[in-house]
XYZ file of N, CA and C in Angstrom:
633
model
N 0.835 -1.193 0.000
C 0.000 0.000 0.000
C 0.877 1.253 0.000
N 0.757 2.208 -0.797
C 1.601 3.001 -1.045
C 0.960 4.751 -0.720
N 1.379 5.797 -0.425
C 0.719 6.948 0.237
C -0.666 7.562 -0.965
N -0.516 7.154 -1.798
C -1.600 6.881 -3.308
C -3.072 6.937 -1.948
N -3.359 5.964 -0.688
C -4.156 6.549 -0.179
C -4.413 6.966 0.510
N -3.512 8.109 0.680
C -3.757 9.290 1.478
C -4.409 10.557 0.795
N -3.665 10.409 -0.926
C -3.800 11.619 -1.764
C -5.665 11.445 -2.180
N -5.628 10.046 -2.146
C -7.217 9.474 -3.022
C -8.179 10.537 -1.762
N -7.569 10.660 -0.409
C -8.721 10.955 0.362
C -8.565 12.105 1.284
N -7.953 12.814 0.659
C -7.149 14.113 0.401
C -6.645 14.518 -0.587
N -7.505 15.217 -1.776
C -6.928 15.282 -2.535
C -6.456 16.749 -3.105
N -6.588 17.837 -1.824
C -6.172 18.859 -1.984
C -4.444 19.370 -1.674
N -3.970 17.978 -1.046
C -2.739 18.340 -0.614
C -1.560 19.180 -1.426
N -0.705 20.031 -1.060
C 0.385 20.853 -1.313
C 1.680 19.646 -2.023
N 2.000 20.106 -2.617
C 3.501 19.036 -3.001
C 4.130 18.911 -1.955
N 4.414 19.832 -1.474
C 5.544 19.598 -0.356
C 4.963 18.641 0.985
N 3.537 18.858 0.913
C 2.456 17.829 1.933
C 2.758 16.143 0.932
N 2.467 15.893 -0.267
C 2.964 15.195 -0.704
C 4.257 14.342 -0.793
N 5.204 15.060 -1.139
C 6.330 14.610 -0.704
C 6.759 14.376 1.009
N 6.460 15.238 1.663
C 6.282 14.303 3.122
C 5.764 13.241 3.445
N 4.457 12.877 3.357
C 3.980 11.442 3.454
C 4.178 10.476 2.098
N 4.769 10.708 1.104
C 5.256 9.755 0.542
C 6.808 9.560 1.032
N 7.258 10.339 2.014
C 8.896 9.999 2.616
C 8.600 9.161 3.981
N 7.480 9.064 4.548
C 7.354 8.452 5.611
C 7.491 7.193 5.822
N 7.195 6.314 4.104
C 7.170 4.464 4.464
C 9.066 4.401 4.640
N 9.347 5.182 4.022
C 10.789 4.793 3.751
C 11.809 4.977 4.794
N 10.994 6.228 5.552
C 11.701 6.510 6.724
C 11.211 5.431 8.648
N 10.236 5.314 7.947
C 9.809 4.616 9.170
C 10.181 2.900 8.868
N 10.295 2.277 7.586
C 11.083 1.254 7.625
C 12.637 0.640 7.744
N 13.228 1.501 7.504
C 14.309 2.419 7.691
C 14.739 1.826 9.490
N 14.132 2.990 10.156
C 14.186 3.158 11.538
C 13.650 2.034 12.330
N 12.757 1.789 11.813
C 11.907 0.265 12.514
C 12.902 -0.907 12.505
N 13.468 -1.124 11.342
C 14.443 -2.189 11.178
C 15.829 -1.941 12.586
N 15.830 -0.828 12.771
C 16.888 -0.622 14.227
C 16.420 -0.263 15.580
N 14.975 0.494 15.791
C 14.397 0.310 16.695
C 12.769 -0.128 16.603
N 12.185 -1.145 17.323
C 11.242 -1.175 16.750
C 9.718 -0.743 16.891
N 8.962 -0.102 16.576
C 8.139 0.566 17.571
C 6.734 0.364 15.974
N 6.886 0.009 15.664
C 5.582 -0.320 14.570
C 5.848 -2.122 14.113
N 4.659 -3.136 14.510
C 4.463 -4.426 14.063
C 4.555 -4.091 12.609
N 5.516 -5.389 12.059
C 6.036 -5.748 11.116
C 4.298 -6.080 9.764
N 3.585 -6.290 10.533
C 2.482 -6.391 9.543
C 1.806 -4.799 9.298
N 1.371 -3.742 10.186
C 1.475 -2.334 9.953
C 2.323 -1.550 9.252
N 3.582 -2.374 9.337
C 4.465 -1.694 8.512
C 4.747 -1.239 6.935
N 3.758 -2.826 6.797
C 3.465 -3.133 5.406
C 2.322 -2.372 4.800
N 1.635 -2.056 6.217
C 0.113 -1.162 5.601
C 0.653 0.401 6.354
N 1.179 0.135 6.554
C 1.664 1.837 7.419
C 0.596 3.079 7.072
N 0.521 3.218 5.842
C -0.492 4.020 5.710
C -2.011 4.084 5.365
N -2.067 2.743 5.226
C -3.969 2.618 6.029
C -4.241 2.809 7.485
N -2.660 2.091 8.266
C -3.411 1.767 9.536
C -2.756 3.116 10.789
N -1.739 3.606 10.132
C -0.973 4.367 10.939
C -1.519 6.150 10.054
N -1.382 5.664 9.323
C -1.311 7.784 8.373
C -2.699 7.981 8.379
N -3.181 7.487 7.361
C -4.772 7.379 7.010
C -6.104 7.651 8.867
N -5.545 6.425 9.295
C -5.914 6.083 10.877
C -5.593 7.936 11.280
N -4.605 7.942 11.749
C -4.544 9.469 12.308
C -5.194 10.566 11.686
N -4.964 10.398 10.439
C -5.937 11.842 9.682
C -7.477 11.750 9.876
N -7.728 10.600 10.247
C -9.246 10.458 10.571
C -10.189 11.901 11.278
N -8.622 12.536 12.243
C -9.093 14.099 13.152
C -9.306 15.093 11.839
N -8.254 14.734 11.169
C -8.221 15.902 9.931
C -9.351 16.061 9.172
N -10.347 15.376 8.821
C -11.533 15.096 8.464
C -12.457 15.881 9.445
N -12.412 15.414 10.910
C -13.671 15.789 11.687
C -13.183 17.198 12.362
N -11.910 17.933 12.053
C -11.635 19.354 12.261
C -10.652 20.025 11.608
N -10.736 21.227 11.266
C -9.151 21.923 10.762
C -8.960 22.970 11.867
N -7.925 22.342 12.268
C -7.371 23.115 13.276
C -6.686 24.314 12.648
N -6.612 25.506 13.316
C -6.465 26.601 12.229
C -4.826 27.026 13.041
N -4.496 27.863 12.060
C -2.942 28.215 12.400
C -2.678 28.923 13.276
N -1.762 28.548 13.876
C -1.045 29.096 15.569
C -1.764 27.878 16.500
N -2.739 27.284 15.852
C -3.019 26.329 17.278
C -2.232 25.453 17.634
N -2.162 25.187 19.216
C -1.113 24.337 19.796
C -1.989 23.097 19.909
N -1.087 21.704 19.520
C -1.465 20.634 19.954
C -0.923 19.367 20.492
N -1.154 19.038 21.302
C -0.304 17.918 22.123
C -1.188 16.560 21.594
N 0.146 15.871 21.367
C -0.319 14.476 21.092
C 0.817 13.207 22.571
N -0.573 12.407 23.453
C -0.351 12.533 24.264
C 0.186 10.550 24.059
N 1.333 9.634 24.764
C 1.492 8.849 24.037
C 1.790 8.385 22.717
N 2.288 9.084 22.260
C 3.165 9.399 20.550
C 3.301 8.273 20.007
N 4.125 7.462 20.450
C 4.373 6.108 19.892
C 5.556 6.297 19.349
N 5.503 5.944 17.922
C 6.421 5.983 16.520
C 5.732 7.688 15.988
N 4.879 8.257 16.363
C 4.409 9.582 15.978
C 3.008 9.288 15.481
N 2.230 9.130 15.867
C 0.656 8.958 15.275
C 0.321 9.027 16.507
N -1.201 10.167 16.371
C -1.245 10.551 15.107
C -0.372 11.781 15.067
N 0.555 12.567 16.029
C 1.434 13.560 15.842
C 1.430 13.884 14.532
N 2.940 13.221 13.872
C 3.462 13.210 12.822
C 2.781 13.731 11.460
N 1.518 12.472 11.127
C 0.991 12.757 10.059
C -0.040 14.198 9.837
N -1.043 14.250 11.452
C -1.225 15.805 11.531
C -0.200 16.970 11.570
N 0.997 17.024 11.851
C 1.485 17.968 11.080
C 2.177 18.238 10.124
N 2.131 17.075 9.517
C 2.783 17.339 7.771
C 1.311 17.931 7.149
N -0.382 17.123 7.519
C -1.246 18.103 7.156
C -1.418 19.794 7.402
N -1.183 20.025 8.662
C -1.267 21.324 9.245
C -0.026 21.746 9.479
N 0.571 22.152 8.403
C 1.766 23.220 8.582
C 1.811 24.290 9.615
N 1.411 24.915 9.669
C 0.969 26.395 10.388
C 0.468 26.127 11.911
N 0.492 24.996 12.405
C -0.059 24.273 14.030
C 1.133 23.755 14.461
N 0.943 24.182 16.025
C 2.323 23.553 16.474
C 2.030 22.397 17.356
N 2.329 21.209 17.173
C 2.263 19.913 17.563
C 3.524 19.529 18.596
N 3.198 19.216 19.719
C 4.149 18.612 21.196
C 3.749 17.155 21.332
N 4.652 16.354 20.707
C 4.750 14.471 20.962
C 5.409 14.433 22.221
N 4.911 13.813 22.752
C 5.234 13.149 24.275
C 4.658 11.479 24.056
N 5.931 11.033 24.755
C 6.105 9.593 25.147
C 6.586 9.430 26.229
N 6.729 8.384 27.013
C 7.619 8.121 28.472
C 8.748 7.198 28.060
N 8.469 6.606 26.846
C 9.505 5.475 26.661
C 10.500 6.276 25.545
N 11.759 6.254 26.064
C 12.768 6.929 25.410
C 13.036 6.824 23.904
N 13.231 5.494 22.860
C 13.337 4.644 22.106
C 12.607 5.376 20.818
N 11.716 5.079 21.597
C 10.023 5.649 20.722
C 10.616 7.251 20.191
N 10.738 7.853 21.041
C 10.385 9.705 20.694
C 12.164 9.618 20.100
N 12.896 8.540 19.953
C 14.521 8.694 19.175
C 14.240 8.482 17.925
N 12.847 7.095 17.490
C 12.390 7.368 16.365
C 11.636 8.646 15.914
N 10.944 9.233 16.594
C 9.925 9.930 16.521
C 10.770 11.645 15.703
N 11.869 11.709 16.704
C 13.164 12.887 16.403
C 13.743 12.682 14.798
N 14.115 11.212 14.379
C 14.672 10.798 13.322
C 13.864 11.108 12.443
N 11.864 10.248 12.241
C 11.874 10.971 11.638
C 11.193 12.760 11.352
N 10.821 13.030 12.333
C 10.704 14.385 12.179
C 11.765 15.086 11.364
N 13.024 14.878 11.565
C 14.280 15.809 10.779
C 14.455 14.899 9.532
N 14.045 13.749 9.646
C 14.350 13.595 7.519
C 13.138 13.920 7.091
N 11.861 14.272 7.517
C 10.739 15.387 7.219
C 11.219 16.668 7.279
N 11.920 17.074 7.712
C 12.359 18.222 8.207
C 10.866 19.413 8.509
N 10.465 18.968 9.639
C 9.128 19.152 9.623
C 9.545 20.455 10.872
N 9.108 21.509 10.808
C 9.515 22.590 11.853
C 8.497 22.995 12.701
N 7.738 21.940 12.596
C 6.232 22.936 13.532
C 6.048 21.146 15.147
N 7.259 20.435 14.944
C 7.121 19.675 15.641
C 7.904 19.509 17.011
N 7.565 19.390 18.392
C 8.483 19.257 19.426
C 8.153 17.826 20.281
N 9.207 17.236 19.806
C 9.222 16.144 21.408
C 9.417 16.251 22.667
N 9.405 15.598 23.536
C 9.165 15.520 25.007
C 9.220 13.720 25.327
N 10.740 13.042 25.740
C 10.316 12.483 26.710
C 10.070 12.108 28.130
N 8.710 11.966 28.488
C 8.607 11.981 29.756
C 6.744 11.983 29.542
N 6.566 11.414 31.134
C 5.006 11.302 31.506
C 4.440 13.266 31.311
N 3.439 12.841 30.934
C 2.805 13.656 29.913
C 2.431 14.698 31.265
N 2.073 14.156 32.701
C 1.389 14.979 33.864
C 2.897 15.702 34.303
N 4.330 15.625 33.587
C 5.450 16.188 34.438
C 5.522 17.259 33.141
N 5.072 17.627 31.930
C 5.305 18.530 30.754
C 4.191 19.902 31.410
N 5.012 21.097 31.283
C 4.225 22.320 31.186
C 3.926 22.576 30.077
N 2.848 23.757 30.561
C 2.031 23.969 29.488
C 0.814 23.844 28.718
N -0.281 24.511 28.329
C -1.511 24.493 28.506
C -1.567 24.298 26.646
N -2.895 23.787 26.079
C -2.989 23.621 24.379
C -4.405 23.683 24.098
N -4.445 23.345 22.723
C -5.905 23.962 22.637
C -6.875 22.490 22.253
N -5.626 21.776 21.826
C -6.545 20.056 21.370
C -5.113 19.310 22.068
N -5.860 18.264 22.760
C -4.793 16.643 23.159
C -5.457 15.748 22.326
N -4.495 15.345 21.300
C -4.882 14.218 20.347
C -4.121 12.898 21.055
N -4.989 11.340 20.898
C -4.019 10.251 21.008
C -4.776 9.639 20.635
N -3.774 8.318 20.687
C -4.404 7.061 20.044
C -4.794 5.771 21.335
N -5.664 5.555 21.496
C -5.629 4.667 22.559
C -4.818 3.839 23.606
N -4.650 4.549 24.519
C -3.199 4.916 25.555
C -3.637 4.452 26.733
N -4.751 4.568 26.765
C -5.759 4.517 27.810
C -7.035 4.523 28.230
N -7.771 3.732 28.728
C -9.506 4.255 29.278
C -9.107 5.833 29.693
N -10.690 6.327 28.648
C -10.827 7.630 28.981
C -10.482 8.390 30.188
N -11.132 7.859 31.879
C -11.156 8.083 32.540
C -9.662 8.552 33.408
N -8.925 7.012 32.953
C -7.298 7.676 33.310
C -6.901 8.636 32.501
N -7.194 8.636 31.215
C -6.323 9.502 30.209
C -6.864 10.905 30.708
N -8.258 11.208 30.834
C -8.426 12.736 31.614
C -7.936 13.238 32.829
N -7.512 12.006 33.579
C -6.596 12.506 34.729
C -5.423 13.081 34.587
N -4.118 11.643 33.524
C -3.193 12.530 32.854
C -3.007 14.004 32.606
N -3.793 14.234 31.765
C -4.012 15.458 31.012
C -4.768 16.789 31.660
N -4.644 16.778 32.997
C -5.714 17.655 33.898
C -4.970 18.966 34.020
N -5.847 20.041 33.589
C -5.010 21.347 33.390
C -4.160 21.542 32.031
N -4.255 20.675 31.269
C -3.498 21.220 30.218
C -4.406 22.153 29.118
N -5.510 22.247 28.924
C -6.354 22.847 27.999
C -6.448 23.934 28.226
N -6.368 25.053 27.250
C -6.379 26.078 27.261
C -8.265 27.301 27.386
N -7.785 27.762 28.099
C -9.151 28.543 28.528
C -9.859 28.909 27.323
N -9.138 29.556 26.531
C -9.804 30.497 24.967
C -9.998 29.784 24.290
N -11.035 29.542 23.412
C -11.419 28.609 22.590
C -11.019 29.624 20.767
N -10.105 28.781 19.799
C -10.209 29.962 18.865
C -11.075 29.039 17.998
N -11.674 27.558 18.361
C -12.332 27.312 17.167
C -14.188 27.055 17.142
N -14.151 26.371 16.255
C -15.843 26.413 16.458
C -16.538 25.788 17.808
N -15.434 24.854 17.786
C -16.006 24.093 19.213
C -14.885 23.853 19.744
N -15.409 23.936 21.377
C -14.365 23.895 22.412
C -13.218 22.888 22.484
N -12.032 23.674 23.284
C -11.360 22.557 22.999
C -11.250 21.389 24.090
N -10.644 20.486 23.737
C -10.838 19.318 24.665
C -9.849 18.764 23.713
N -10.409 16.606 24.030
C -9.480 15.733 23.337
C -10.251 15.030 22.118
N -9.586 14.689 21.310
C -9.661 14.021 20.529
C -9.409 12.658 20.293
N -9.522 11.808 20.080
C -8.941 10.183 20.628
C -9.761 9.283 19.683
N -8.697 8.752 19.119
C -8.682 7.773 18.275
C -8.894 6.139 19.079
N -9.946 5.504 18.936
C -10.055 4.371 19.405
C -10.881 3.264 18.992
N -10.633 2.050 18.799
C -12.194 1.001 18.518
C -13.071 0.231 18.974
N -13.740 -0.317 18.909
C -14.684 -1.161 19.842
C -16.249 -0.358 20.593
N -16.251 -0.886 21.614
C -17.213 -0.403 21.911
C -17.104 0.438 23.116
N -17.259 2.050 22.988
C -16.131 3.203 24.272
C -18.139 3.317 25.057
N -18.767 2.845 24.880
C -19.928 3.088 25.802
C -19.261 3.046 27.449
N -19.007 2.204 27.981
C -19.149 2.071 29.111
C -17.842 2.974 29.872
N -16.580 3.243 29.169
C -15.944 4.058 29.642
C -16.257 5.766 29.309
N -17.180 5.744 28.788
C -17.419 7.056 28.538
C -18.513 7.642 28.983
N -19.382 5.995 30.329
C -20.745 6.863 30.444
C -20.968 7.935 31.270
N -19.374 8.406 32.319
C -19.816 9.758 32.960
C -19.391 10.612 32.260
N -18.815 10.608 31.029
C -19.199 12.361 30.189
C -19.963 12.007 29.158
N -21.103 13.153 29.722
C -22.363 12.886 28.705
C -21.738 14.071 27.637
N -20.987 14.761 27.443
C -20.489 15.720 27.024
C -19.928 15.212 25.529
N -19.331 14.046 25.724
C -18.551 13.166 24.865
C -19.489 12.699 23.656
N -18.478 13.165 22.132
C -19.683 12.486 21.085
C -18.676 11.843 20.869
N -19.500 10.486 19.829
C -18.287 9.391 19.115
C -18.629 9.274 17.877
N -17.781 9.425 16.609
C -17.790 9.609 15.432
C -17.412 8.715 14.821
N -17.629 7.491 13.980
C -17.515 6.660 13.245
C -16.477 6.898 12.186
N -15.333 6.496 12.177
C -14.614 6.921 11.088
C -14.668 6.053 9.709
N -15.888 5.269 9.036
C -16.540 4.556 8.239
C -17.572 6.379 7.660
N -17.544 7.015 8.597
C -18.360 8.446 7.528
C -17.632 8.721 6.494
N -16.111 8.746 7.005
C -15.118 9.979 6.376
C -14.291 8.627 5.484
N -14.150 6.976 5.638
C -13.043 6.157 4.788
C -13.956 5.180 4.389
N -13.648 4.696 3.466
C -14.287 3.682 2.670
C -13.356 2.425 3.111
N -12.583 2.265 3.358
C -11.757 1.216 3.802
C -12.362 0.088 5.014
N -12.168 -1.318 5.011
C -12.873 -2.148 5.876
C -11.770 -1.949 7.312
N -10.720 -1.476 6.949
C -9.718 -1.833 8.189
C -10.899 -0.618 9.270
N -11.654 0.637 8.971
C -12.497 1.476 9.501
C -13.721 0.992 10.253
N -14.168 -0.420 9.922
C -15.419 -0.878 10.316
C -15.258 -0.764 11.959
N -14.872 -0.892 12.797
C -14.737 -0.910 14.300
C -13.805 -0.011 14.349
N -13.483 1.595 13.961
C -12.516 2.466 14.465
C -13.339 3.840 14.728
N -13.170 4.563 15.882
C -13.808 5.786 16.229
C -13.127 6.795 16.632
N -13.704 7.655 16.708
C -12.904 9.188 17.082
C -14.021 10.141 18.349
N -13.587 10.109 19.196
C -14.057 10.413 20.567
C -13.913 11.821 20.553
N -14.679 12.597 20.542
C -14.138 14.279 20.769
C -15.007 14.812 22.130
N -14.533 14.823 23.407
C -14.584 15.028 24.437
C -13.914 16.791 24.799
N -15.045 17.694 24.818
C -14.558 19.174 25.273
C -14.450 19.147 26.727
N -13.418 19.987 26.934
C -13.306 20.085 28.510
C -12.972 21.366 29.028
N -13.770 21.603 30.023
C -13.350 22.799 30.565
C -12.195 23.089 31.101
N -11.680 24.707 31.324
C -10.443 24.880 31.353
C -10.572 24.978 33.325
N -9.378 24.247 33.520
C -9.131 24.426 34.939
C -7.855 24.774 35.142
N -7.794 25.979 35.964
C -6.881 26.778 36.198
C -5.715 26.228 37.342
């Protein structure tokens, strides 16, 4: 599978947005082969299950320029990474606790040479600093992951809707999500035609700012 579908479902992208995620299989196989932080079968689909998977936010918002965003549990960089080769003009903070991970994550950010990106390793509750969206990928039941993240959201809202988290996850999030009634869940089968989508969702949980 080759970045062909990323462009099919995005097809407004910039060349230079282009040429970034078509540098990503090469760089992340590359790096994987010396540290390893993406299964050898993802690797092969990297961008259904890792690029595609993360842009799923890019679909259900455009975060507009100057906004700060923390992606909380990074991994190998998803969905970090691939949201900001989309959103140039947003500044994106990857945090991981496991060292390894954010050495890939550094590598490839600079053969992207991507300038709107900062790592951090370390537990996400020891990082200062307040943002306007926490994106991740299933790191955690909701309930811990809002503890993590307590105080980091920023008071001013610059977009249509408040900010809070965003969270990529599948199955069935009913029962960890039944004390915020606040919380909608978005089917990412609206926005991809792809079957790997049939059980994948996107949680957008606003939260108030606590000082």
């Amino acid at each position: 599978m080759t970045a062909e579908i990323i462009f099919e479902n995005f097809p407004n992208l910039s060349e230079d947005q282009k040429r970034r995620f078509e540098k990503l299989e090469e760089l992340y196989k590359d790096w994987n082969q010396k540290i390893n932080v993406v299964s050898r079968k993802d690797i092969d689909e990297l961008y259904l299950r890792h690029v595609l998977h993360s842009l799923g936010i890019a679909k259900f918002i455009q975060f507009k320029d100057g906004s700060t965003i923390l992606d909380v549990g990074t991994g190998g960089g998803f969905p970090g990474i691939p949201l900001a080769i989309f959103f140039p003009e947003v500044q994106f903070t990857l945090v991981d606790s496991i060292g390894k991970k954010i050495k890939v994550v550094n590598e490839v950010v600079e053969g992207l040479e991507l300038t709107n990106v900062t790592t951090i390793n370390a537990r996400v509750e020891e990082i200062p600093g307040q943002f306007d969206f926490i994106v991740s990928r299933a790191v955690a039941a909701m309930p811990t992951f809002v503890h993590w993240i307590k105080g980091k959201i920023k008071k001013e809202s610059k977009h249509d809707i408040r900010n809070g988290i965003l969270y990529l996850k599948g199955g069935d999030l009913h029962e960890e999500l039944k004390n915020y009634r606040t919380a909608e869940i978005f089917d990412l089968t609206n926005y991809f035609k792809e079957d790997f989508f049939e059980t994948k969702k996107m949680v957008y949980l606003p939260l108030k700012y606590k000082g």
